[in-house]
mmCIF file of C-alpha atoms and ligand atoms in Angstrom:
data_model
loop_
_atom_site.group_PDB
_atom_site.id
_atom_site.type_symbol
_atom_site.label_atom_id
_atom_site.label_comp_id
_atom_site.label_asym_id
_atom_site.label_seq_id
_atom_site.Cartn_x
_atom_site.Cartn_y
_atom_site.Cartn_z
ATOM 1 C CA MET A 1 124.119 170.001 113.783
ATOM 2 C CA ASN A 2 126.712 167.624 115.078
ATOM 3 C CA LYS A 3 130.292 168.934 115.568
ATOM 4 C CA THR A 4 132.911 167.345 113.284
ATOM 5 C CA ILE A 5 136.195 165.673 114.258
ATOM 6 C CA LEU A 6 138.519 165.299 111.218
ATOM 7 C CA THR A 7 142.008 164.061 110.602
ATOM 8 C CA GLY A 8 144.251 162.836 107.848
ATOM 9 C CA LEU A 9 147.667 161.003 107.569
ATOM 10 C CA ARG A 10 149.979 161.152 104.569
ATOM 11 C CA VAL A 11 150.683 157.904 102.915
ATOM 12 C CA ASN A 12 154.207 158.222 101.579
ATOM 13 C CA SER A 13 155.520 155.170 103.388
ATOM 14 C CA VAL A 14 154.950 152.910 106.402
ATOM 15 C CA LEU A 15 154.055 155.027 109.486
ATOM 16 C CA THR A 16 156.071 155.398 112.601
ATOM 17 C CA LEU A 17 155.016 154.864 116.234
ATOM 18 C CA GLY A 18 154.959 158.618 116.316
ATOM 19 C CA ASN A 19 152.283 158.798 113.739
ATOM 20 C CA TYR A 20 150.468 156.024 115.449
ATOM 21 C CA LEU A 21 150.464 157.511 118.958
ATOM 22 C CA GLY A 22 150.370 161.132 117.853
ATOM 23 C CA ALA A 23 147.437 161.044 115.497
ATOM 24 C CA LEU A 24 146.014 157.692 114.371
ATOM 25 C CA LEU A 25 145.246 156.208 117.827
ATOM 26 C CA PRO A 26 143.929 159.442 119.291
ATOM 27 C CA MET A 27 141.617 159.658 116.265
ATOM 28 C CA VAL A 28 140.475 156.117 116.567
ATOM 29 C CA ARG A 29 139.806 156.445 120.263
ATOM 30 C CA LEU A 30 137.907 159.756 119.695
ATOM 31 C CA ALA A 31 135.886 158.251 116.887
ATOM 32 C CA ASN A 32 134.958 155.182 118.856
ATOM 33 C CA LYS A 33 133.970 157.289 121.840
ATOM 34 C CA TYR A 34 132.082 160.092 120.122
ATOM 35 C CA SER A 35 130.797 159.002 116.789
ATOM 36 C CA LYS A 36 127.241 158.726 118.100
ATOM 37 C CA ASP A 37 127.213 162.478 118.760
ATOM 38 C CA TYR A 38 129.810 163.757 116.342
ATOM 39 C CA THR A 39 130.554 163.500 112.703
ATOM 40 C CA VAL A 40 133.899 161.822 112.136
ATOM 41 C CA ASN A 41 135.871 162.362 108.946
ATOM 42 C CA ILE A 42 139.016 160.438 108.231
ATOM 43 C CA PHE A 43 140.662 161.091 104.862
ATOM 44 C CA VAL A 44 143.861 160.317 103.021
ATOM 45 C CA PRO A 45 145.581 163.522 101.976
ATOM 46 C CA ASP A 46 146.928 161.927 98.828
ATOM 47 C CA LEU A 47 147.385 165.171 96.926
ATOM 48 C CA HIS A 48 149.430 166.358 99.800
ATOM 49 C CA SER A 49 151.589 163.248 99.780
ATOM 50 C CA ILE A 50 153.013 164.134 96.375
ATOM 51 C CA ILE A 51 154.813 167.175 97.723
ATOM 52 C CA SER A 52 157.561 164.757 98.730
ATOM 53 C CA SER A 53 157.424 161.842 96.335
ATOM 54 C CA ILE A 54 155.727 161.096 93.085
ATOM 55 C CA ASP A 55 155.805 157.444 92.233
ATOM 56 C CA GLY A 56 153.614 154.567 91.285
ATOM 57 C CA THR A 57 153.060 153.319 94.866
ATOM 58 C CA LEU A 58 150.643 156.100 95.897
ATOM 59 C CA LYS A 59 147.518 154.269 95.004
ATOM 60 C CA GLU A 60 148.282 151.193 96.935
ATOM 61 C CA ASN A 61 149.666 153.137 99.860
ATOM 62 C CA THR A 62 146.354 155.020 100.052
ATOM 63 C CA ILE A 63 144.472 151.782 100.625
ATOM 64 C CA ARG A 64 147.088 150.688 103.105
ATOM 65 C CA SER A 65 146.577 154.056 105.102
ATOM 66 C CA ILE A 66 142.946 153.295 105.500
ATOM 67 C CA LYS A 67 143.693 149.769 106.509
ATOM 68 C CA TYR A 68 145.838 151.243 109.370
ATOM 69 C CA PHE A 69 142.838 153.042 110.827
ATOM 70 C CA LEU A 70 140.712 149.842 110.694
ATOM 71 C CA SER A 71 143.631 147.823 112.192
ATOM 72 C CA ALA A 72 143.999 150.297 115.031
ATOM 73 C CA GLY A 73 140.445 149.475 115.950
ATOM 74 C CA LEU A 74 138.297 152.056 114.149
ATOM 75 C CA GLU A 75 134.663 151.025 114.505
ATOM 76 C CA LEU A 76 132.658 151.937 111.300
ATOM 77 C CA ASN A 77 129.115 153.368 111.477
ATOM 78 C CA ASP A 78 127.029 155.924 109.586
ATOM 79 C CA ASN A 79 128.661 158.895 111.266
ATOM 80 C CA VAL A 80 132.225 157.764 110.316
ATOM 81 C CA HIS A 81 133.278 158.876 106.797
ATOM 82 C CA ILE A 82 136.382 157.804 104.951
ATOM 83 C CA TYR A 83 137.532 159.301 101.742
ATOM 84 C CA ARG A 84 140.514 160.360 99.462
ATOM 85 C CA GLN A 85 141.313 163.940 99.224
ATOM 86 C CA SER A 86 141.935 163.596 95.455
ATOM 87 C CA ARG A 87 138.418 162.440 94.879
ATOM 88 C CA VAL A 88 136.907 165.585 96.269
ATOM 89 C CA PRO A 89 137.862 168.334 93.842
ATOM 90 C CA ALA A 90 136.544 171.056 96.215
ATOM 91 C CA HIS A 91 139.673 170.730 98.333
ATOM 92 C CA THR A 92 141.954 172.126 95.534
ATOM 93 C CA GLU A 93 139.282 174.711 94.429
ATOM 94 C CA LEU A 94 139.046 176.193 97.991
ATOM 95 C CA THR A 95 142.887 176.000 98.256
ATOM 96 C CA TRP A 96 143.142 178.529 95.370
ATOM 97 C CA ILE A 97 140.782 180.892 97.040
ATOM 98 C CA LEU A 98 142.433 180.640 100.406
ATOM 99 C CA ASN A 99 145.831 181.269 98.740
ATOM 100 C CA CYS A 100 144.479 184.688 97.895
ATOM 101 C CA VAL A 101 143.651 185.192 101.709
ATOM 102 C CA ALA A 102 146.835 183.759 103.098
ATOM 103 C CA THR A 103 149.898 186.013 103.215
ATOM 104 C CA MET A 104 153.512 185.344 102.204
ATOM 105 C CA GLY A 105 154.632 186.342 105.602
ATOM 106 C CA GLU A 106 152.535 183.909 107.569
ATOM 107 C CA MET A 107 153.241 181.060 105.107
ATOM 108 C CA SER A 108 157.108 181.704 105.258
ATOM 109 C CA ARG A 109 156.932 181.248 108.999
ATOM 110 C CA MET A 110 155.611 177.654 108.802
ATOM 111 C CA ILE A 111 158.305 175.544 110.534
ATOM 112 C CA GLN A 112 157.448 172.428 108.549
ATOM 113 C CA TYR A 113 158.039 174.401 105.342
ATOM 114 C CA LYS A 114 161.438 175.604 106.689
ATOM 115 C CA GLU A 115 162.468 172.164 107.671
ATOM 116 C CA LYS A 116 161.296 170.359 104.565
ATOM 117 C CA SER A 117 162.577 172.889 102.055
ATOM 118 C CA GLU A 118 165.913 173.346 103.887
ATOM 119 C CA GLY A 119 166.047 176.756 102.329
ATOM 120 C CA LYS A 120 166.668 175.243 98.858
ATOM 121 C CA GLU A 121 165.485 177.089 95.869
ATOM 122 C CA SER A 122 164.703 173.722 94.267
ATOM 123 C CA ALA A 123 161.998 173.016 96.839
ATOM 124 C CA ASN A 124 158.600 172.610 95.098
ATOM 125 C CA VAL A 125 155.925 175.174 95.588
ATOM 126 C CA GLY A 126 153.651 172.398 97.031
ATOM 127 C CA ILE A 127 155.912 172.264 99.999
ATOM 128 C CA PHE A 128 155.259 175.947 100.734
ATOM 129 C CA ASP A 129 151.550 175.892 99.878
ATOM 130 C CA TYR A 130 150.405 172.579 101.504
ATOM 131 C CA PRO A 131 149.261 174.246 104.739
ATOM 132 C CA VAL A 132 146.628 176.080 102.768
ATOM 133 C CA LEU A 133 145.415 172.791 101.263
ATOM 134 C CA MET A 134 145.291 171.450 104.840
ATOM 135 C CA ALA A 135 143.255 174.432 105.921
ATOM 136 C CA SER A 136 140.780 173.598 103.028
ATOM 137 C CA ASP A 137 140.631 170.007 104.161
ATOM 138 C CA ILE A 138 139.471 171.247 107.559
ATOM 139 C CA LEU A 139 137.309 174.219 106.675
ATOM 140 C CA LEU A 140 135.128 172.589 103.988
ATOM 141 C CA TYR A 141 133.692 170.197 106.604
ATOM 142 C CA GLY A 142 133.408 172.690 109.428
ATOM 143 C CA ALA A 143 135.623 170.650 111.657
ATOM 144 C CA SER A 144 135.954 171.775 115.316
ATOM 145 C CA TYR A 145 138.424 169.140 116.343
ATOM 146 C CA VAL A 146 141.432 168.008 114.416
ATOM 147 C CA PRO A 147 143.513 165.536 116.256
ATOM 148 C CA VAL A 148 147.163 165.813 115.096
ATOM 149 C CA GLY A 149 150.642 165.631 116.766
ATOM 150 C CA GLU A 150 152.275 168.687 118.021
ATOM 151 C CA ASP A 151 154.272 169.227 114.847
ATOM 152 C CA GLN A 152 150.985 170.166 113.093
ATOM 153 C CA PHE A 153 149.702 172.704 115.628
ATOM 154 C CA GLN A 154 151.154 175.597 113.712
ATOM 155 C CA HIS A 155 149.029 174.547 110.720
ATOM 156 C CA ILE A 156 145.834 174.442 112.847
ATOM 157 C CA GLU A 157 146.582 177.911 114.014
ATOM 158 C CA LEU A 158 147.056 178.921 110.418
ATOM 159 C CA THR A 159 143.737 177.369 109.561
ATOM 160 C CA ARG A 160 142.051 179.295 112.430
ATOM 161 C CA ASN A 161 143.624 182.540 111.184
ATOM 162 C CA LEU A 162 142.432 181.927 107.567
ATOM 163 C CA ALA A 163 138.919 181.160 108.660
ATOM 164 C CA ILE A 164 138.685 184.161 110.990
ATOM 165 C CA ARG A 165 140.139 186.418 108.220
ATOM 166 C CA PHE A 166 137.847 185.061 105.577
ATOM 167 C CA ASN A 167 134.790 185.384 107.838
ATOM 168 C CA HIS A 168 135.713 188.943 108.673
ATOM 169 C CA ARG A 169 136.201 189.891 105.087
ATOM 170 C CA PHE A 170 133.280 188.090 103.473
ATOM 171 C CA GLY A 171 130.870 187.371 106.252
ATOM 172 C CA ASP A 172 130.386 184.377 108.522
ATOM 173 C CA THR A 173 131.188 181.249 106.361
ATOM 174 C CA PHE A 174 133.539 178.916 108.108
ATOM 175 C CA VAL A 175 133.457 177.139 111.475
ATOM 176 C CA VAL A 176 136.746 178.200 113.195
ATOM 177 C CA PRO A 177 138.433 175.107 114.663
ATOM 178 C CA GLU A 178 139.057 175.021 118.399
ATOM 179 C CA GLU A 179 142.336 176.459 119.559
ATOM 180 C CA THR A 180 145.053 173.898 120.077
ATOM 181 C CA LYS A 181 144.794 174.030 123.896
ATOM 182 C CA LYS A 182 141.099 172.901 123.622
ATOM 183 C CA GLN A 183 142.043 170.367 121.040
ATOM 184 C CA VAL A 184 144.520 168.745 123.452
ATOM 185 C CA GLU A 185 141.897 168.709 126.213
ATOM 186 C CA PHE A 186 139.456 167.081 123.989
ATOM 187 C CA MET A 187 141.911 164.313 123.268
ATOM 188 C CA GLY A 188 142.147 163.818 127.073
ATOM 189 C CA LEU A 189 145.754 164.992 127.218
ATOM 190 C CA ASP A 190 147.751 167.749 129.073
ATOM 191 C CA ASN A 191 149.996 168.524 126.074
ATOM 192 C CA GLY A 192 150.315 167.960 122.366
ATOM 193 C CA ILE A 193 152.038 164.718 121.537
ATOM 194 C CA ARG A 194 155.557 164.641 120.188
ATOM 195 C CA ILE A 195 157.053 161.152 120.240
ATOM 196 C CA ARG A 196 160.867 161.454 120.384
ATOM 197 C CA ASP A 197 163.526 159.803 118.342
ATOM 198 C CA LEU A 198 164.792 156.886 120.480
ATOM 199 C CA VAL A 199 168.531 157.672 119.947
ATOM 200 C CA ASN A 200 168.382 161.482 119.921
ATOM 201 C CA PRO A 201 165.382 162.271 122.076
ATOM 202 C CA ASP A 202 165.824 165.988 121.486
ATOM 203 C CA LYS A 203 164.331 165.433 118.074
ATOM 204 C CA LYS A 204 160.926 164.059 117.111
ATOM 205 C CA MET A 205 160.578 160.500 115.834
ATOM 206 C CA SER A 206 160.427 160.768 112.077
ATOM 207 C CA LYS A 207 160.253 158.231 109.194
ATOM 208 C CA SER A 208 162.895 160.353 107.359
ATOM 209 C CA THR A 209 165.648 159.848 110.069
ATOM 210 C CA PRO A 210 168.122 157.374 108.617
ATOM 211 C CA GLY A 211 168.991 155.471 111.846
ATOM 212 C CA GLU A 212 167.166 152.197 112.209
ATOM 213 C CA ASN A 213 167.142 152.372 116.035
ATOM 214 C CA SER A 214 165.866 155.939 116.124
ATOM 215 C CA LYS A 215 162.306 154.950 115.098
ATOM 216 C CA ILE A 216 159.778 152.244 115.336
ATOM 217 C CA MET A 217 157.856 151.543 112.196
ATOM 218 C CA LEU A 218 154.440 149.942 112.302
ATOM 219 C CA SER A 219 155.803 147.117 110.074
ATOM 220 C CA ASP A 220 158.744 146.307 112.422
ATOM 221 C CA LEU A 221 158.906 142.835 113.877
ATOM 222 C CA PRO A 222 157.435 143.257 117.371
ATOM 223 C CA GLU A 223 160.543 141.752 119.113
ATOM 224 C CA LYS A 224 162.719 144.009 117.066
ATOM 225 C CA ALA A 225 160.733 147.024 118.174
ATOM 226 C CA ALA A 226 160.960 145.855 121.818
ATOM 227 C CA LYS A 227 164.834 145.776 121.460
ATOM 228 C CA LYS A 228 164.785 149.278 120.165
ATOM 229 C CA ILE A 229 163.012 150.482 123.315
ATOM 230 C CA MET A 230 165.443 148.506 125.464
ATOM 231 C CA SER A 231 168.412 150.375 123.795
ATOM 232 C CA ALA A 232 166.680 153.791 123.784
ATOM 233 C CA THR A 233 168.838 156.703 125.048
ATOM 234 C CA THR A 234 167.784 157.870 128.539
ATOM 235 C CA ASP A 235 170.060 159.846 130.910
ATOM 236 C CA SER A 236 172.578 159.398 133.604
ATOM 237 C CA PHE A 237 170.460 160.789 136.557
ATOM 238 C CA GLU A 238 169.928 158.404 139.496
ATOM 239 C CA ASP A 239 166.131 158.054 139.302
ATOM 240 C CA ILE A 240 163.224 158.347 137.064
ATOM 241 C CA GLU A 241 161.701 161.790 136.575
ATOM 242 C CA PHE A 242 159.374 163.327 133.968
ATOM 243 C CA ASP A 243 160.826 166.489 132.305
ATOM 244 C CA LEU A 244 160.672 166.693 128.492
ATOM 245 C CA THR A 245 163.259 169.400 128.444
ATOM 246 C CA THR A 246 165.997 168.180 130.617
ATOM 247 C CA ARG A 247 165.157 164.415 130.523
ATOM 248 C CA PRO A 248 163.533 163.790 127.077
ATOM 249 C CA GLY A 249 164.559 160.149 126.701
ATOM 250 C CA ILE A 250 162.961 158.755 129.865
ATOM 251 C CA SER A 251 160.036 161.188 129.619
ATOM 252 C CA ASN A 252 159.379 159.856 126.060
ATOM 253 C CA LEU A 253 159.201 156.305 127.474
ATOM 254 C CA LEU A 254 156.781 157.285 130.151
ATOM 255 C CA GLN A 255 154.604 159.066 127.613
ATOM 256 C CA ILE A 256 154.662 156.069 125.194
ATOM 257 C CA GLU A 257 153.619 153.811 128.042
ATOM 258 C CA ALA A 258 150.736 156.098 128.984
ATOM 259 C CA LEU A 259 149.442 156.509 125.402
ATOM 260 C CA ILE A 260 149.509 152.858 124.458
ATOM 261 C CA ASN A 261 147.652 151.813 127.591
ATOM 262 C CA ASP A 262 145.200 154.754 127.381
ATOM 263 C CA ARG A 263 146.096 155.754 130.972
ATOM 264 C CA PRO A 264 146.691 159.368 132.265
ATOM 265 C CA LEU A 265 150.321 160.400 132.026
ATOM 266 C CA GLY A 266 150.238 161.687 135.680
ATOM 267 C CA GLU A 267 149.301 158.196 136.859
ATOM 268 C CA ILE A 268 152.201 156.557 134.997
ATOM 269 C CA ILE A 269 154.679 159.228 136.261
ATOM 270 C CA ARG A 270 153.404 158.618 139.899
ATOM 271 C CA GLU A 271 153.962 154.879 139.387
ATOM 272 C CA TRP A 272 157.632 155.291 138.238
ATOM 273 C CA GLN A 273 159.077 158.497 139.525
ATOM 274 C CA GLY A 274 161.892 158.203 142.106
ATOM 275 C CA LYS A 275 162.640 154.660 141.065
ATOM 276 C CA SER A 276 166.149 153.938 140.127
ATOM 277 C CA ARG A 277 165.716 150.920 137.862
ATOM 278 C CA TYR A 278 165.525 152.400 134.372
ATOM 279 C CA GLY A 279 165.717 148.788 132.995
ATOM 280 C CA ASP A 280 162.429 147.890 134.638
ATOM 281 C CA LEU A 281 160.680 150.768 132.996
ATOM 282 C CA LYS A 282 162.256 149.919 129.674
ATOM 283 C CA LYS A 283 161.030 146.371 129.990
ATOM 284 C CA GLN A 284 157.529 147.463 130.692
ATOM 285 C CA VAL A 285 157.469 149.853 127.725
ATOM 286 C CA ALA A 286 159.072 147.281 125.436
ATOM 287 C CA SER A 287 156.421 144.844 126.351
ATOM 288 C CA SER A 288 153.599 147.414 125.686
ATOM 289 C CA VAL A 289 155.109 148.291 122.366
ATOM 290 C CA GLN A 290 155.588 144.580 121.401
ATOM 291 C CA LYS A 291 151.949 143.839 122.227
ATOM 292 C CA LEU A 292 150.740 146.849 120.364
ATOM 293 C CA LEU A 293 152.489 145.824 117.243
ATOM 294 C CA GLU A 294 151.452 142.194 117.475
ATOM 295 C CA ASP A 295 147.743 143.138 117.830
ATOM 296 C CA PHE A 296 147.962 145.808 115.097
ATOM 297 C CA GLN A 297 149.793 143.548 112.586
ATOM 298 C CA THR A 298 147.365 140.685 113.240
ATOM 299 C CA ASN A 299 144.399 143.016 112.513
ATOM 300 C CA TYR A 300 146.190 144.415 109.488
ATOM 301 C CA ALA A 301 146.688 140.956 108.044
ATOM 302 C CA ASN A 302 142.962 140.250 108.573
ATOM 303 C CA THR A 303 141.774 143.379 106.694
ATOM 304 C CA SER A 304 141.513 142.972 103.020
ATOM 305 C CA ASP A 305 141.864 145.654 100.315
ATOM 306 C CA THR A 306 138.303 144.871 99.232
ATOM 307 C CA ASP A 307 137.047 145.881 102.655
ATOM 308 C CA VAL A 308 138.573 149.285 102.053
ATOM 309 C CA GLU A 309 137.595 149.639 98.369
ATOM 310 C CA GLU A 310 134.011 149.029 99.344
ATOM 311 C CA ILE A 311 133.738 151.810 101.812
ATOM 312 C CA LEU A 312 135.604 154.522 99.848
ATOM 313 C CA PRO A 313 132.817 155.357 97.189
ATOM 314 C CA ILE A 314 130.302 155.830 100.066
ATOM 315 C CA GLY A 315 132.557 158.138 101.953
ATOM 316 C CA GLU A 316 133.457 160.053 98.811
ATOM 317 C CA LYS A 317 129.885 160.609 97.815
ATOM 318 C CA TYR A 318 129.221 162.085 101.290
ATOM 319 C CA ALA A 319 132.407 164.140 101.241
ATOM 320 C CA ASN A 320 131.553 165.675 97.779
ATOM 321 C CA GLU A 321 128.140 166.715 98.953
ATOM 322 C CA ILE A 322 129.277 168.449 102.096
ATOM 323 C CA ALA A 323 132.421 170.059 100.484
ATOM 324 C CA ASN A 324 130.481 171.248 97.322
ATOM 325 C CA ALA A 325 127.777 172.881 99.407
ATOM 326 C CA LYS A 326 130.460 174.741 101.402
ATOM 327 C CA LEU A 327 132.428 175.639 98.223
ATOM 328 C CA ALA A 328 129.266 176.988 96.617
ATOM 329 C CA GLU A 329 128.721 179.285 99.690
ATOM 330 C CA VAL A 330 132.355 180.467 99.381
ATOM 331 C CA TYR A 331 131.942 181.161 95.619
ATOM 332 C CA GLN A 332 128.911 183.274 96.449
ATOM 333 C CA LYS A 333 130.555 185.172 99.251
ATOM 334 C CA VAL A 334 133.582 186.205 97.178
ATOM 335 C CA GLY A 335 131.514 187.021 94.094
ATOM 336 C CA LEU A 336 132.344 184.086 91.855
ATOM 337 C CA ALA A 337 128.775 182.902 91.736
HETATM 338 P P1 TYM B 401 151.954 163.793 108.584
HETATM 339 O O1 TYM B 401 151.357 162.829 107.506
HETATM 340 O O2 TYM B 401 153.278 164.226 108.514
HETATM 341 O O3 TYM B 401 151.719 163.021 109.981
HETATM 342 C C1 TYM B 401 150.551 162.303 110.321
HETATM 343 C C2 TYM B 401 150.224 162.650 111.748
HETATM 344 O O4 TYM B 401 151.259 162.078 112.614
HETATM 345 C C3 TYM B 401 151.632 163.017 113.518
HETATM 346 N N1 TYM B 401 153.073 162.748 113.925
HETATM 347 C C4 TYM B 401 153.427 162.723 115.156
HETATM 348 N N2 TYM B 401 152.882 162.831 116.348
HETATM 349 C C5 TYM B 401 153.575 162.667 117.446
HETATM 350 N N3 TYM B 401 154.902 162.368 117.465
HETATM 351 C C6 TYM B 401 155.654 162.210 116.283
HETATM 352 N N4 TYM B 401 156.889 162.032 116.297
HETATM 353 C C7 TYM B 401 154.916 162.527 115.092
HETATM 354 N N5 TYM B 401 155.203 162.387 113.797
HETATM 355 C C8 TYM B 401 154.101 162.576 113.097
HETATM 356 C C9 TYM B 401 151.394 164.383 112.871
HETATM 357 O O5 TYM B 401 151.321 165.482 113.711
HETATM 358 C C10 TYM B 401 150.122 164.059 112.079
HETATM 359 O O6 TYM B 401 149.016 164.375 112.931
HETATM 360 N N6 TYM B 401 149.657 167.820 107.152
HETATM 361 C C11 TYM B 401 149.426 166.615 107.811
HETATM 362 C C12 TYM B 401 148.426 165.791 107.105
HETATM 363 C C13 TYM B 401 147.122 166.502 106.885
HETATM 364 C C14 TYM B 401 146.091 166.745 107.775
HETATM 365 C C15 TYM B 401 145.079 167.513 107.056
HETATM 366 C C16 TYM B 401 145.929 166.487 109.131
HETATM 367 C C17 TYM B 401 146.703 167.034 105.654
HETATM 368 N N7 TYM B 401 145.580 167.600 105.794
HETATM 369 C C18 TYM B 401 143.924 167.918 107.680
HETATM 370 C C19 TYM B 401 144.750 166.877 109.773
HETATM 371 C C20 TYM B 401 143.825 167.666 109.080
HETATM 372 C C21 TYM B 401 150.772 165.838 107.833
HETATM 373 O O7 TYM B 401 151.607 166.122 106.955
HETATM 374 O O8 TYM B 401 150.845 164.838 108.722
#
C-alpha cells in the first residue's frame, strides 16, 4: 500500500508567511513531487478551529483555506484527497477513545496548550484536548509523513506515543508516523521550520501578534510586504552569518529566501555569508516575498469557490471510507464491537 502524507491548516483567519513557508508550501511541493507513489491527504481542521473562535465566518474560511492550497500550486489527481474534518465523524469518535489512552501528565506538557491557555481557568477544554483530535486526524489514515512547522512537532511526538501505546495495549492497529527528524529529511530540510517575527525575531511569526510589521499576511499588498522585509530587525554585527540563536533576524531572512526559491539553505548561506551589505540581502528577500505574494494572489483571484465546492464531496467520500474502516478496527480491538 502507498504511504500517506497528510497535513491540515486551521482556518481562523488569513494565514501568515510562517504558515505558508512552514506547512502549506512544503505540503504542496511534497504532494506535487510524490503524489504518484504516495497518498496525499489535505484537510481543513474546522472542528479544531473552533477552539479559539466560534463565529459565522468559519464556513467561508474553510473554502478559502482550500483555495490557498490550490493557489500555492497544488496539482490535483486521483491520489490527492481534500476534505473537511467536520464531515468525517470518525475523527471525533477516535478522539474519545484516544482520550482514554492519553494521560493528563503528557497533555499538560503541551507547549501550545500552555501558551494558548495562558494558565487561565477560563480556557476551554478544547484547547487542552485538541492534540488528541490532531492525533486522530493522523492515525485514522495511517499517515507516515505529516509536514508541519516546528511548533507542531510536539504534537507529532504525542501522536507517535499514543499510537505506540495503543498498539502495545490492543495489538498492532496504527501506523506510527515517522519521527520528526525523518519528517524533516523527507521535506528536504535540515531543521524544522520556524519563521520568525520580523520585529522580535526571538519569537515565531504569528497571526495573533498585534504589530503590523511583525508579520506578513498572505493578503498583504506585495509592495507593503516587501517594505516589512526592508525594515526587519537584524543585528549590529559587521557581516552576515547564519545562527538562529545569536542572530535570529538575519538567519530568518536567509531561511525565507531559501524556502521561497526552493533552494538548499546551505547554498544561500554560502552565497551571503561574510558580506557586510545587509541592505542587499534585504532587497533580495523583499523581492522574493513580493513576487511570491503577487503570484499567489493572482492564482487566488483565479480560483473560484465552485472549484473547491466541487472537489470536497469526492474527498469526503474517500475520507469517510478510509477513516470508518480504521475506526471499525479500533472498536473491535477495544471491545466495543
Ligand atoms: P496551525 O493552524 O496553527 O498552523 C498551520 C501550520 O503552519 C505552521 N506554522 C508555522 N511554520 C513555520 N513558522 C511559523 N511561524 C509558523 N506558524 C505556523 C504550523 O506548524 C502548522 O503546520 N494543529 C495544527 C493543525 C492540525 C494538523 C492536524 C496538522 C490539526 N490536525 C493534523 C497536521 C496534521 C495547527 O494548529 O496548525
